[in-house]
């Protein structure tokens, strides 16, 4: 049962509500005024107390009246303020939900689009939307889902009140924060506002865009064109905000397009200028001043923006040099129709001249001495002092600072590349004689400023360092070639040239591009200087003292020394261990990699890039060293094959955490593949130094490649129409860029074992297939003429295959058989004995006479050397001269013998078992080859198939 007090309060509420329901427009207006004055700033509990727990009843009436009257164009300011008291009250979530449930948000947005409604009423509507948006993420999403961004943006563009526009900016700023679902929609809406006619709207949009850009992180392609067009404005406050946004945007991926656009604005197109000129002249309401042409305003603003960017970041200044910014600035300085363009361009060009000595030389030549002196004395007022002819000279200039570097970038694609790279690296260390000579010339000439920084050799040094950096960025192969030319030594020497700061700066920036040489750079620099270098390479020359500069100038860094040492060590007894270690480095252990990863991640001073892990750097260097060794010595290549180097290289190619490992491994694998494809006479037999080891396995491993990687690069086919070595080889160097993660995983998990076939043969001789296996191997030493001719014709008729007989599968098989026979004979004298009775000597000598395949000759010669028991049988058909060559160096015999001797070997009729049966075999001879044995074994050898032999005799 309610108290008397409560009954009285309820009675007052009912009376108040009845008065509202019965009141007209004027009476209701008075009620609202009283309500606002009485309840402004109250909390939700206080409002409930005021209305006897029935405040929602009055809010419903306010909302209903709003929906009924907003279309009529009557004043809504008091009504909206009253609703705002409910929505903005502390603990007012219940009121907010009630308002939104009846479509309150949509009503507020519709008010913004109605022309009949007063600006003040729309401002109150914006304030209510602010209250809703500030209530939480779901309410921001509700506004955006109701097409709120579009309505709000259109209202901002059309509003005539600056106060209202500032309220809209607050609302948009609220919608961009803590609204991940629709923040991109708000961002695009702000970009769409840039071309609007309202300067205030443009200014506020640009301000909000800066905030939005930092929140979103990524850029929209349309923002570049939008912000550049805003530069046409006559309003300096808008121009200021546009330039501030440009300063932010250069830190994002649109930077190249933005810089290119700014430089392009320096030279307006004739068509656009003429078109706008005619519009202004025909419009009597506009003063006929070409200075107000939007394109010229844009030109002046672009020159100003370029100057601001260049002063803030010299890297951007350098990038704009490559976009021919100097040409554009000088053209703008010659625009006599717009003095502000001339002034801004002149001030910006002055900075480029001070920053880049190379620009100074080009500008001086183009301007002429008289104009250049005026420019250097007072760049800001130059436009006042120069005449029309000088202006025309500037407008028609053809300055191209980067022309020489562009030519260098083209020349590296031609056969002059090695000489060009060598020359560039040499320029990093000018000769003392030349420098002193030019120094004395400059000092003796009173008309030239005595600045050593202007010495042509130092200018050349700085330009060379810059060109090397450009080439290294664009092509890692060129970077690697320059490493072998001791480019790091030259760059560090240039960094120590205290007579020319630009040489120091360019060399420092370029050296930063070679992270692989980190350890070699750290040692001579010392920890203190190295930290300065890593923190800010561009300004290092300002911070280092004379002693540090001298250390750099006198450095003895040789990055390729380690690989050169490896190339020497393979000639000593540590060679097997060295090769084994190199191959092992191709597959870093998981424990070590993880350990170093954690160290890098925990060190805030190091970039958390797995590409810089020492093990991965070691992996890449090992792949590179293996390639160098394999190119120089095929014996080492073969030894590494037996160490499963192909498996390691393919695993390194699958290391997606380090692109240089992938690239080096791919290039090394390609070298070995190509070696296999070229075959005997066509490539390796022409070397000045004879081969030291067999190469047959090199020719066979492309089959393993295809079988492992069938799918991404080709199908696993055994068709006779496909050459065993015809695997695709489009671009090994860039393979890592083109393959996907699945293909990388296939490579990383490969199980390639090139020497598996011979290992299997060594196992099979222990089983009952041994006689057939030995017979088959010996038979392979003499390929049938029909098979050879048939395959030869297939190769010749196929235009996609090089017509090299060295690629004949039967000859590859012949060489491999000779090698396998040698391996079996070394390991087991019983097998050697059995093969003697299968006429292995006859087959080996025939293979030695195969001039179409040098590897067959070489393998057969090495294997025949293992059978000293047949010395007499070999000496007779060979003749004394050839036999002496054979005994002195069996491995290189094929290089020294002539065609007649080869034919004698190919046509030999040696039959060791026949002679053994007819003449017998002494114990001493038997012991020489087979060691001590009993007479039963000798009897078995000498009387093998004796009856059949006697019958034939």
mmCIF file of N, CA, C and O in Angstrom, residues 317-360:
data_model
loop_
_atom_site.group_PDB
_atom_site.id
_atom_site.type_symbol
_atom_site.label_atom_id
_atom_site.label_comp_id
_atom_site.label_asym_id
_atom_site.label_seq_id
_atom_site.Cartn_x
_atom_site.Cartn_y
_atom_site.Cartn_z
ATOM 1 N N UNK A 317 63.992 12.875 -50.497
ATOM 2 C CA UNK A 317 64.618 13.817 -51.439
ATOM 3 C C UNK A 317 65.339 13.048 -52.538
ATOM 4 O O UNK A 317 65.246 13.391 -53.724
ATOM 5 N N UNK A 318 66.028 11.983 -52.151
ATOM 6 C CA UNK A 318 66.753 11.183 -53.140
ATOM 7 C C UNK A 318 65.788 10.484 -54.094
ATOM 8 O O UNK A 318 66.025 10.430 -55.307
ATOM 9 N N UNK A 319 64.688 9.962 -53.552
ATOM 10 C CA UNK A 319 63.698 9.308 -54.409
ATOM 11 C C UNK A 319 63.125 10.289 -55.425
ATOM 12 O O UNK A 319 62.916 9.950 -56.595
ATOM 13 N N UNK A 320 62.874 11.523 -54.982
ATOM 14 C CA UNK A 320 62.325 12.511 -55.903
ATOM 15 C C UNK A 320 63.334 12.943 -56.953
ATOM 16 O O UNK A 320 62.955 13.340 -58.056
ATOM 17 N N UNK A 321 64.623 12.866 -56.616
ATOM 18 C CA UNK A 321 65.642 13.141 -57.630
ATOM 19 C C UNK A 321 65.478 12.205 -58.815
ATOM 20 O O UNK A 321 65.612 12.609 -59.970
ATOM 21 N N UNK A 322 65.179 10.928 -58.524
ATOM 22 C CA UNK A 322 65.000 9.943 -59.591
ATOM 23 C C UNK A 322 63.716 10.196 -60.372
ATOM 24 O O UNK A 322 63.551 9.667 -61.481
ATOM 25 N N UNK A 323 62.802 10.981 -59.813
ATOM 26 C CA UNK A 323 61.559 11.342 -60.522
ATOM 27 C C UNK A 323 61.716 12.655 -61.289
ATOM 28 O O UNK A 323 60.733 13.241 -61.715
ATOM 29 N N UNK A 324 62.949 13.150 -61.378
ATOM 30 C CA UNK A 324 63.290 14.386 -62.104
ATOM 31 C C UNK A 324 62.651 15.616 -61.453
ATOM 32 O O UNK A 324 62.094 16.487 -62.117
ATOM 33 N N UNK A 325 62.734 15.682 -60.140
ATOM 34 C CA UNK A 325 62.154 16.808 -59.414
ATOM 35 C C UNK A 325 62.881 18.110 -59.735
ATOM 36 O O UNK A 325 62.261 19.183 -59.767
ATOM 37 N N UNK A 326 64.179 18.035 -60.003
ATOM 38 C CA UNK A 326 64.944 19.255 -60.309
ATOM 39 C C UNK A 326 64.438 19.877 -61.607
ATOM 40 O O UNK A 326 64.259 21.099 -61.698
ATOM 41 N N UNK A 327 64.188 19.035 -62.593
ATOM 42 C CA UNK A 327 63.624 19.516 -63.863
ATOM 43 C C UNK A 327 62.283 20.208 -63.615
ATOM 44 O O UNK A 327 62.023 21.309 -64.133
ATOM 45 N N UNK A 328 61.427 19.602 -62.801
ATOM 46 C CA UNK A 328 60.113 20.181 -62.516
ATOM 47 C C UNK A 328 60.194 21.489 -61.747
ATOM 48 O O UNK A 328 59.464 22.445 -62.041
ATOM 49 N N UNK A 329 61.079 21.545 -60.762
ATOM 50 C CA UNK A 329 61.222 22.769 -59.969
ATOM 51 C C UNK A 329 61.728 23.933 -60.823
ATOM 52 O O UNK A 329 61.264 25.072 -60.694
ATOM 53 N N UNK A 330 62.680 23.645 -61.691
ATOM 54 C CA UNK A 330 63.192 24.715 -62.549
ATOM 55 C C UNK A 330 62.131 25.180 -63.544
ATOM 56 O O UNK A 330 62.034 26.371 -63.863
ATOM 57 N N UNK A 331 61.309 24.246 -64.009
ATOM 58 C CA UNK A 331 60.210 24.629 -64.898
ATOM 59 C C UNK A 331 59.210 25.515 -64.160
ATOM 60 O O UNK A 331 58.703 26.509 -64.710
ATOM 61 N N UNK A 332 58.908 25.192 -62.908
ATOM 62 C CA UNK A 332 57.985 26.013 -62.106
ATOM 63 C C UNK A 332 58.585 27.392 -61.842
ATOM 64 O O UNK A 332 57.864 28.398 -61.778
ATOM 65 N N UNK A 333 59.907 27.458 -61.670
ATOM 66 C CA UNK A 333 60.563 28.755 -61.466
ATOM 67 C C UNK A 333 60.430 29.659 -62.704
ATOM 68 O O UNK A 333 60.525 30.883 -62.605
ATOM 69 N N UNK A 334 60.204 29.056 -63.859
ATOM 70 C CA UNK A 334 60.038 29.830 -65.081
ATOM 71 C C UNK A 334 58.607 30.196 -65.406
ATOM 72 O O UNK A 334 58.321 30.774 -66.461
ATOM 73 N N UNK A 335 57.672 29.885 -64.485
ATOM 74 C CA UNK A 335 56.245 30.191 -64.708
ATOM 75 C C UNK A 335 55.952 31.640 -64.313
ATOM 76 O O UNK A 335 55.586 31.929 -63.169
ATOM 77 N N UNK A 336 56.080 32.539 -65.244
ATOM 78 C CA UNK A 336 55.907 33.966 -64.947
ATOM 79 C C UNK A 336 54.446 34.346 -64.707
ATOM 80 O O UNK A 336 54.159 35.478 -64.308
ATOM 81 N N UNK A 337 53.534 33.419 -64.925
ATOM 82 C CA UNK A 337 52.111 33.702 -64.675
ATOM 83 C C UNK A 337 51.733 33.524 -63.214
ATOM 84 O O UNK A 337 50.603 33.822 -62.827
ATOM 85 N N UNK A 338 52.651 32.996 -62.410
ATOM 86 C CA UNK A 338 52.302 32.758 -61.007
ATOM 87 C C UNK A 338 53.542 32.901 -60.134
ATOM 88 O O UNK A 338 54.377 31.994 -60.043
ATOM 89 N N UNK A 339 53.673 34.045 -59.493
ATOM 90 C CA UNK A 339 54.890 34.342 -58.738
ATOM 91 C C UNK A 339 55.088 33.415 -57.550
ATOM 92 O O UNK A 339 56.227 33.107 -57.186
ATOM 93 N N UNK A 340 54.003 32.955 -56.943
ATOM 94 C CA UNK A 340 54.163 32.078 -55.782
ATOM 95 C C UNK A 340 54.749 30.722 -56.184
ATOM 96 O O UNK A 340 55.516 30.114 -55.432
ATOM 97 N N UNK A 341 54.391 30.252 -57.376
ATOM 98 C CA UNK A 341 55.014 29.022 -57.888
ATOM 99 C C UNK A 341 56.513 29.224 -58.035
ATOM 100 O O UNK A 341 57.320 28.362 -57.650
ATOM 101 N N UNK A 342 56.897 30.378 -58.592
ATOM 102 C CA UNK A 342 58.316 30.663 -58.764
ATOM 103 C C UNK A 342 59.047 30.706 -57.426
ATOM 104 O O UNK A 342 60.133 30.139 -57.267
ATOM 105 N N UNK A 343 58.415 31.347 -56.461
ATOM 106 C CA UNK A 343 59.048 31.529 -55.147
ATOM 107 C C UNK A 343 59.207 30.186 -54.415
ATOM 108 O O UNK A 343 60.283 29.862 -53.897
ATOM 109 N N UNK A 344 58.127 29.410 -54.365
ATOM 110 C CA UNK A 344 58.174 28.128 -53.652
ATOM 111 C C UNK A 344 59.149 27.160 -54.326
ATOM 112 O O UNK A 344 59.916 26.463 -53.647
ATOM 113 N N UNK A 345 59.131 27.137 -55.661
ATOM 114 C CA UNK A 345 60.030 26.231 -56.391
ATOM 115 C C UNK A 345 61.481 26.636 -56.174
ATOM 116 O O UNK A 345 62.368 25.782 -56.014
ATOM 117 N N UNK A 346 61.738 27.940 -56.147
ATOM 118 C CA UNK A 346 63.095 28.441 -55.948
ATOM 119 C C UNK A 346 63.631 28.063 -54.566
ATOM 120 O O UNK A 346 64.772 27.611 -54.413
ATOM 121 N N UNK A 347 62.785 28.204 -53.547
ATOM 122 C CA UNK A 347 63.196 27.858 -52.183
ATOM 123 C C UNK A 347 63.470 26.358 -52.050
ATOM 124 O O UNK A 347 64.425 25.937 -51.378
ATOM 125 N N UNK A 348 62.633 25.554 -52.684
ATOM 126 C CA UNK A 348 62.821 24.099 -52.611
ATOM 127 C C UNK A 348 64.067 23.674 -53.373
ATOM 128 O O UNK A 348 64.849 22.832 -52.903
ATOM 129 N N UNK A 349 64.271 24.265 -54.558
ATOM 130 C CA UNK A 349 65.452 23.914 -55.342
ATOM 131 C C UNK A 349 66.735 24.285 -54.598
ATOM 132 O O UNK A 349 67.737 23.570 -54.667
ATOM 133 N N UNK A 350 66.684 25.386 -53.867
ATOM 134 C CA UNK A 350 67.848 25.811 -53.090
ATOM 135 C C UNK A 350 68.266 24.726 -52.109
ATOM 136 O O UNK A 350 69.452 24.453 -51.918
ATOM 137 N N UNK A 351 67.291 24.091 -51.485
ATOM 138 C CA UNK A 351 67.616 23.026 -50.534
ATOM 139 C C UNK A 351 68.251 21.825 -51.250
ATOM 140 O O UNK A 351 69.212 21.229 -50.766
ATOM 141 N N UNK A 352 67.705 21.452 -52.426
ATOM 142 C CA UNK A 352 68.270 20.327 -53.180
ATOM 143 C C UNK A 352 69.705 20.619 -53.607
ATOM 144 O O UNK A 352 70.559 19.728 -53.610
ATOM 145 N N UNK A 353 69.975 21.856 -53.979
ATOM 146 C CA UNK A 353 71.324 22.239 -54.382
ATOM 147 C C UNK A 353 72.279 22.132 -53.191
ATOM 148 O O UNK A 353 73.421 21.667 -53.318
ATOM 149 N N UNK A 354 71.810 22.552 -52.014
ATOM 150 C CA UNK A 354 72.652 22.472 -50.807
ATOM 151 C C UNK A 354 72.882 21.024 -50.388
ATOM 152 O O UNK A 354 73.950 20.659 -49.902
ATOM 153 N N UNK A 355 71.866 20.187 -50.600
ATOM 154 C CA UNK A 355 71.937 18.799 -50.141
ATOM 155 C C UNK A 355 72.752 17.919 -51.079
ATOM 156 O O UNK A 355 73.527 17.067 -50.640
ATOM 157 N N UNK A 356 72.578 18.104 -52.387
ATOM 158 C CA UNK A 356 73.223 17.233 -53.372
ATOM 159 C C UNK A 356 74.163 18.045 -54.265
ATOM 160 O O UNK A 356 73.691 18.804 -55.120
ATOM 161 N N UNK A 357 75.465 17.898 -54.096
ATOM 162 C CA UNK A 357 76.405 18.615 -54.971
ATOM 163 C C UNK A 357 76.195 18.300 -56.451
ATOM 164 O O UNK A 357 76.420 19.148 -57.301
ATOM 165 N N UNK A 358 75.770 17.069 -56.749
ATOM 166 C CA UNK A 358 75.550 16.709 -58.146
ATOM 167 C C UNK A 358 74.427 17.541 -58.762
ATOM 168 O O UNK A 358 74.459 17.887 -59.946
ATOM 169 N N UNK A 359 73.432 17.916 -57.944
ATOM 170 C CA UNK A 359 72.339 18.777 -58.425
ATOM 171 C C UNK A 359 72.882 20.171 -58.713
ATOM 172 O O UNK A 359 72.510 20.812 -59.705
ATOM 173 N N UNK A 360 73.775 20.622 -57.849
ATOM 174 C CA UNK A 360 74.352 21.960 -58.016
ATOM 175 C C UNK A 360 75.007 22.113 -59.384
ATOM 176 O O UNK A 360 74.824 23.118 -60.080
#
